[in-house]
Coordinates of C-alpha atoms and ligand atoms in Angstrom, one line a residue:
M156 CA 169.4 167.8 108.9
K157 CA 166.4 165.5 109.4
A158 CA 163.3 166.6 111.4
L159 CA 160.7 164.1 112.4
I160 CA 157.2 165.3 113.3
T161 CA 154.7 163.3 115.2
G162 CA 151.1 164.5 114.5
I163 CA 152.2 165.7 111.1
T164 CA 148.7 165.4 109.6
G165 CA 147.2 167.5 112.4
F166 CA 146.8 171.3 112.8
A167 CA 150.1 172.3 114.4
G168 CA 152.0 169.5 112.7
S169 CA 151.0 170.4 109.2
H170 CA 151.8 174.1 109.7
L171 CA 155.2 173.1 111.2
A172 CA 155.9 170.9 108.1
D173 CA 155.1 173.8 105.8
Y174 CA 157.4 176.0 107.8
L175 CA 160.3 173.5 107.9
I176 CA 160.0 172.7 104.2
D177 CA 160.8 176.3 103.5
Q178 CA 163.9 176.3 105.6
E179 CA 167.3 175.6 104.0
G180 CA 168.7 172.2 104.5
I181 CA 165.9 170.5 106.4
E182 CA 164.5 167.1 105.3
V183 CA 161.0 166.7 106.8
H184 CA 159.7 163.4 108.0
G185 CA 156.4 162.7 109.6
I186 CA 154.7 159.9 111.5
K187 CA 151.2 159.3 110.3
R188 CA 148.7 156.8 111.6
P189 CA 147.6 154.3 108.9
R190 CA 144.1 155.7 108.9
S191 CA 144.8 159.4 109.1
R192 CA 144.0 161.5 106.1
I193 CA 146.6 163.7 104.5
E194 CA 144.5 166.8 104.0
F195 CA 147.0 169.7 104.1
L196 CA 150.5 168.5 103.4
R197 CA 152.7 169.4 100.6
Y198 CA 154.4 166.7 98.5
D199 CA 158.0 166.9 99.8
V200 CA 157.4 165.2 103.1
N201 CA 158.5 161.7 103.9
Y202 CA 155.7 159.8 105.6
H203 CA 156.2 156.9 107.9
E204 CA 153.2 154.9 109.0
G205 CA 153.1 154.3 112.8
D206 CA 151.3 155.1 116.0
I207 CA 152.8 156.7 119.1
N208 CA 150.8 154.2 121.2
D209 CA 152.7 151.4 119.5
L210 CA 156.3 151.3 120.7
S211 CA 157.6 148.9 118.1
S212 CA 156.4 151.1 115.2
I213 CA 158.1 154.2 116.8
L214 CA 161.3 152.3 117.4
D215 CA 161.5 151.2 113.8
I216 CA 160.8 154.7 112.5
V217 CA 163.3 156.5 114.7
E218 CA 166.0 153.9 113.9
E219 CA 165.3 154.3 110.2
V220 CA 165.2 158.1 110.1
E221 CA 167.9 158.9 112.6
P222 CA 166.5 162.4 113.1
E223 CA 168.5 165.4 114.4
Y224 CA 165.2 167.0 115.5
I225 CA 162.0 165.4 116.8
F226 CA 158.9 167.5 117.3
H227 CA 156.4 165.5 119.4
L228 CA 153.1 167.1 118.5
A229 CA 150.8 164.1 118.3
S230 CA 148.2 163.9 121.1
Q231 CA 144.6 163.6 122.0
S232 CA 144.2 167.4 122.1
F233 CA 140.5 168.1 122.6
V234 CA 139.9 168.9 126.3
P235 CA 136.2 167.9 126.5
L236 CA 137.0 164.4 125.1
S237 CA 139.4 163.9 128.0
W238 CA 136.4 163.6 130.3
K239 CA 134.6 161.2 128.0
A240 CA 137.7 159.1 127.2
P241 CA 140.2 159.7 130.1
R242 CA 142.1 156.5 129.6
H243 CA 142.5 157.0 125.9
T244 CA 143.7 160.6 126.6
L245 CA 146.2 159.5 129.3
T246 CA 147.5 156.6 127.3
T247 CA 148.0 158.5 124.1
N248 CA 149.5 161.6 125.8
I249 CA 151.6 160.0 128.5
I250 CA 152.5 156.5 127.2
G251 CA 152.8 157.9 123.7
T252 CA 155.3 160.5 125.0
Q253 CA 157.2 157.8 126.8
N254 CA 157.4 155.8 123.6
I255 CA 158.9 158.7 121.8
L256 CA 161.4 159.3 124.6
D257 CA 162.4 155.6 124.7
A258 CA 162.9 155.5 120.9
A259 CA 165.0 158.7 121.0
H260 CA 167.0 157.4 123.9
R261 CA 167.8 154.2 122.0
Y262 CA 168.2 155.4 118.4
A263 CA 168.6 159.2 118.4
P264 CA 170.3 160.1 121.7
K265 CA 171.8 163.3 120.2
A266 CA 168.6 164.5 118.8
T267 CA 166.9 167.7 120.1
I268 CA 163.3 166.7 121.0
Q269 CA 160.5 169.1 121.5
I270 CA 157.8 168.0 123.9
A271 CA 154.7 170.1 123.2
G272 CA 153.1 171.0 126.6
S273 CA 150.1 173.3 127.1
S274 CA 148.7 176.2 129.1
E275 CA 146.1 173.7 130.3
E276 CA 148.8 172.4 132.6
Y277 CA 148.3 175.5 134.7
G278 CA 144.5 175.0 135.1
L279 CA 143.1 176.8 138.0
V280 CA 144.7 180.3 138.0
D281 CA 143.7 183.2 140.2
P282 CA 143.3 186.6 138.4
E283 CA 146.2 188.0 140.4
E284 CA 148.4 185.1 139.1
C285 CA 148.1 186.4 135.5
P286 CA 150.1 186.7 133.3
I287 CA 151.3 183.2 134.0
T288 CA 155.0 182.5 134.3
E289 CA 156.6 179.0 134.3
Q290 CA 156.9 179.2 138.1
Q291 CA 153.1 179.1 138.5
P292 CA 151.9 175.9 140.2
L293 CA 150.4 173.3 138.0
R294 CA 146.7 172.7 139.0
P295 CA 145.2 171.0 136.0
L296 CA 141.4 171.0 135.7
S297 CA 140.9 168.2 133.2
P298 CA 142.3 164.7 132.4
Y299 CA 143.9 166.4 129.4
G300 CA 145.7 168.9 131.6
V301 CA 146.9 166.1 133.8
S302 CA 148.2 164.2 130.8
K303 CA 150.2 167.2 129.6
V304 CA 151.7 167.8 133.0
A305 CA 152.9 164.1 133.0
A306 CA 154.3 164.4 129.5
D307 CA 156.1 167.7 130.5
L308 CA 157.5 166.1 133.6
L309 CA 158.6 162.9 131.7
G310 CA 160.5 165.2 129.4
Q311 CA 162.2 167.0 132.3
Q312 CA 163.1 163.7 134.0
C313 CA 164.5 162.2 130.8
H314 CA 166.8 165.2 130.4
R315 CA 168.0 164.7 134.0
S316 CA 168.3 160.9 133.8
Y317 CA 169.9 160.5 130.4
G318 CA 171.0 164.0 129.3
L319 CA 168.6 163.9 126.3
Q320 CA 168.2 167.3 124.7
I321 CA 164.5 167.8 125.6
I322 CA 162.9 171.2 124.9
I323 CA 159.7 171.7 126.7
T324 CA 157.2 174.2 125.3
R325 CA 154.0 175.2 127.0
A326 CA 151.9 176.7 124.2
F327 CA 148.9 178.8 125.0
N328 CA 145.9 178.5 122.6
H329 CA 146.7 178.8 118.9
T330 CA 144.4 179.0 115.9
G331 CA 144.2 179.8 112.2
P332 CA 143.4 178.0 109.0
R333 CA 143.1 174.2 109.3
R334 CA 142.0 174.4 112.9
G335 CA 139.7 171.4 113.8
E336 CA 136.1 172.3 113.7
Q337 CA 135.4 171.2 117.4
F338 CA 137.7 173.9 118.8
V339 CA 135.9 177.1 119.7
T340 CA 137.4 179.6 117.1
S341 CA 136.8 177.2 114.3
K342 CA 133.4 176.2 115.5
I343 CA 132.3 179.8 115.4
A344 CA 134.0 180.6 112.1
R345 CA 132.7 177.5 110.4
Q346 CA 129.1 178.1 111.5
L347 CA 129.2 181.7 110.4
A348 CA 130.7 180.6 107.1
L349 CA 127.8 178.2 106.6
I350 CA 125.3 180.9 107.4
K351 CA 127.1 183.3 105.0
L352 CA 126.8 180.6 102.3
G353 CA 123.1 180.1 103.1
K354 CA 123.7 176.5 104.2
A355 CA 122.8 176.7 107.9
E356 CA 120.2 178.3 110.2
P357 CA 121.5 181.6 111.6
V358 CA 122.0 180.2 115.1
L359 CA 125.2 179.3 117.1
E360 CA 125.3 177.2 120.2
L361 CA 128.3 177.7 122.5
G362 CA 129.4 176.9 126.0
N363 CA 131.4 179.1 128.4
L364 CA 131.6 182.6 127.0
E365 CA 133.4 184.2 129.9
A366 CA 136.6 182.1 129.6
V367 CA 139.6 184.2 128.7
R368 CA 142.2 182.7 126.3
D369 CA 145.5 184.0 124.8
F370 CA 145.5 183.1 121.1
T371 CA 148.6 183.0 118.9
D372 CA 148.4 182.4 115.2
A373 CA 149.5 178.8 114.5
R374 CA 152.0 180.1 111.9
D375 CA 153.7 182.2 114.6
M376 CA 153.5 179.2 117.0
V377 CA 155.4 176.8 114.7
R378 CA 158.0 179.4 114.0
A379 CA 158.4 179.6 117.8
Y380 CA 158.8 175.8 117.9
W381 CA 161.7 176.0 115.5
L382 CA 163.3 178.7 117.4
A383 CA 162.8 176.7 120.6
V384 CA 164.7 173.7 119.4
N385 CA 167.5 175.9 118.3
R386 CA 167.8 178.4 121.1
C387 CA 166.1 177.2 124.3
Q388 CA 167.8 175.4 127.2
P389 CA 166.9 171.7 127.5
G390 CA 165.0 170.4 130.5
I391 CA 163.1 173.5 131.5
P392 CA 159.7 174.6 130.4
Y393 CA 159.0 177.7 128.3
N394 CA 155.6 179.5 127.9
I395 CA 154.6 180.6 124.5
G396 CA 151.8 183.1 123.9
T397 CA 151.0 186.7 123.1
G398 CA 150.2 188.1 126.5
T399 CA 146.8 189.4 125.3
G400 CA 143.6 187.7 126.3
Y401 CA 140.1 187.7 124.9
T402 CA 136.8 186.3 126.3
I403 CA 135.1 183.7 124.0
S404 CA 132.3 186.3 123.7
Q405 CA 134.8 188.8 122.3
V406 CA 136.1 186.2 119.9
F407 CA 132.5 185.7 118.7
S408 CA 132.0 189.4 118.2
K409 CA 135.2 189.7 116.1
L410 CA 134.2 186.8 113.9
Y411 CA 130.6 188.1 113.7
K412 CA 131.9 191.4 112.3
I413 CA 134.2 189.6 109.8
A414 CA 131.4 187.4 108.6
D415 CA 128.9 190.3 108.3
V416 CA 125.8 188.1 108.7
K417 CA 122.9 188.2 111.1
A418 CA 122.9 185.3 113.6
E419 CA 121.7 184.5 117.1
M420 CA 124.1 183.2 119.7
K421 CA 122.8 180.9 122.4
Q422 CA 124.5 179.3 125.4
D423 CA 124.0 175.5 125.5
P424 CA 124.8 173.6 128.7
Q425 CA 126.0 170.6 126.6
Y426 CA 129.1 172.6 125.7
M427 CA 129.9 173.5 129.3
R428 CA 132.8 171.5 130.9
P429 CA 132.8 169.9 134.3
S430 CA 135.5 172.5 135.2
D431 CA 136.9 175.0 132.8
V432 CA 140.1 177.0 133.1
P433 CA 138.7 180.5 133.7
R434 CA 141.6 182.7 132.5
L435 CA 144.9 182.0 130.7
L436 CA 147.2 184.8 129.9
C437 CA 150.8 184.1 129.0
D438 CA 154.0 185.6 130.3
S439 CA 156.5 184.5 127.7
T440 CA 159.4 186.7 128.9
A441 CA 161.8 183.7 129.3
F442 CA 161.0 182.4 125.8
R443 CA 161.3 185.8 124.1
Y444 CA 164.6 186.4 125.9
A445 CA 166.0 183.1 124.8
T446 CA 164.8 183.2 121.2
G447 CA 164.0 186.8 120.2
W448 CA 160.5 185.5 119.1
K449 CA 157.5 187.7 119.0
P450 CA 154.1 187.1 117.4
E451 CA 153.7 188.8 114.0
I452 CA 150.2 188.0 112.8
P453 CA 147.5 190.2 114.5
F454 CA 144.6 188.3 116.0
E455 CA 142.1 190.0 113.6
Q456 CA 144.1 188.7 110.6
T457 CA 144.2 185.2 112.1
L458 CA 140.4 185.2 112.5
Q459 CA 139.9 186.6 109.0
D460 CA 142.1 183.9 107.5
L461 CA 140.2 181.3 109.5
F462 CA 136.9 182.5 108.3
D463 CA 138.1 182.6 104.7
Y464 CA 139.5 179.1 105.1
W465 CA 136.0 177.8 106.1
V466 CA 134.2 179.7 103.4
E467 CA 136.6 178.2 100.8
R468 CA 136.1 174.7 102.2
L469 CA 132.4 174.8 102.5
K470 CA 131.6 176.4 99.1
Ligands
LIG213 P1 141.0 174.7 124.8 O1 140.4 175.1 123.4 O2 140.1 173.8 125.6 O3 141.4 176.0 125.5 O4 142.3 173.9 124.4 P2 138.9 175.2 122.9 O5 138.9 176.0 121.6 O6 138.2 173.9 122.8 O7 138.1 176.0 124.1 C1 138.5 177.3 124.4 C2 137.5 177.9 125.4 O8 136.3 178.1 124.7 C3 135.2 177.7 125.6 N1 134.0 177.4 124.8 C4 134.0 176.4 123.9 N2 134.9 175.5 123.5 C5 134.5 174.6 122.5 N3 135.4 173.7 122.1 N4 133.2 174.5 122.0 C6 132.2 175.4 122.4 O9 131.1 175.4 121.9 C7 132.6 176.4 123.4 N5 132.0 177.4 124.0 C8 132.8 178.0 124.8 C9 135.8 176.5 126.3 O10 135.0 176.2 127.5 C10 137.2 177.1 126.6 O11 137.2 177.9 127.7 C11 143.1 174.2 123.3 C12 143.5 172.9 122.7 O12 144.1 173.1 121.4 C13 144.5 172.1 123.6 O13 145.0 171.0 122.9 C14 145.7 173.1 123.9 O14 146.6 172.4 124.8 C15 145.1 174.4 124.5 O15 144.2 175.0 123.6 C16 146.3 175.3 124.8

């Protein structure tokens, strides 16, 4: 069985590749942009150079690989960048998804295709609407959120129009080793690691500390993706998350304790967003029922591993 991963050099993509390599009978293929660095991947992955924004490269790769599974994880994934570069975000996340769907329709019509949606699709959520089920209205608060709604709906429509086996996951936040340094958990862990190593002033500058997020370990998340393509029903979205939320201020306190350093935390308006999703708490009952998944790695362990990862890299 061949699995093709878009975004294989990224955070979730590299963890998924690691997970699939350890499964029996799966040959792992990945699409990498010509300029992307391969930082994390193990040797037994088949790389194909291409770009989801370039339909011809995607058509060639899907025709050549003929995958049984496609995991579409490539995207512009940093929410703040979507205000600075909305067209880039919309093109990559919407047209890029359409390109994957077109290529699958033409050359791998029997493949099971995961479209990686996001809790950011829900956007504005009232406290009494938490935990969030899939029936919650989609009220995105960023161009990124809008792009993920569109990709999600394109997947649903392709399933209805052509009968493609589209599995739609709406992942809530996930983190762990390899998390990009601009995302909040890594930003905090990296700065504390620098302070611990004596390489930075003992100050952290953050944005909205009141936002509540539901964090899953990336290693639990990619296991969920594999279960999703094997056990979920095509054409309908599934939420994936733990159901437990922490404010960013609580996340800071946990990492501060792990790092065991003295540091001052400041709020800096430059890290505030034009509109921020206040509270995201996942109801993943439908997904758990379909797959039997539950998260296994406690949040404290995830944060410890993330901190250790940064200490190791920055030594
Ligand atoms: P998010 O992740 O936008 O939820 O999207 P991020 O880690 O960037 O922010 C989480 C929350 O922390 C607040 N925050 C800060 N965020 C950043 N990046 N930097 C700061 O200094 C800071 N201070 C406070 C944010 O305002 C926000 O409330 C992630 C991405 O991986 C998406 O691609 C994915 O779809 C969703 O998770 C689910």
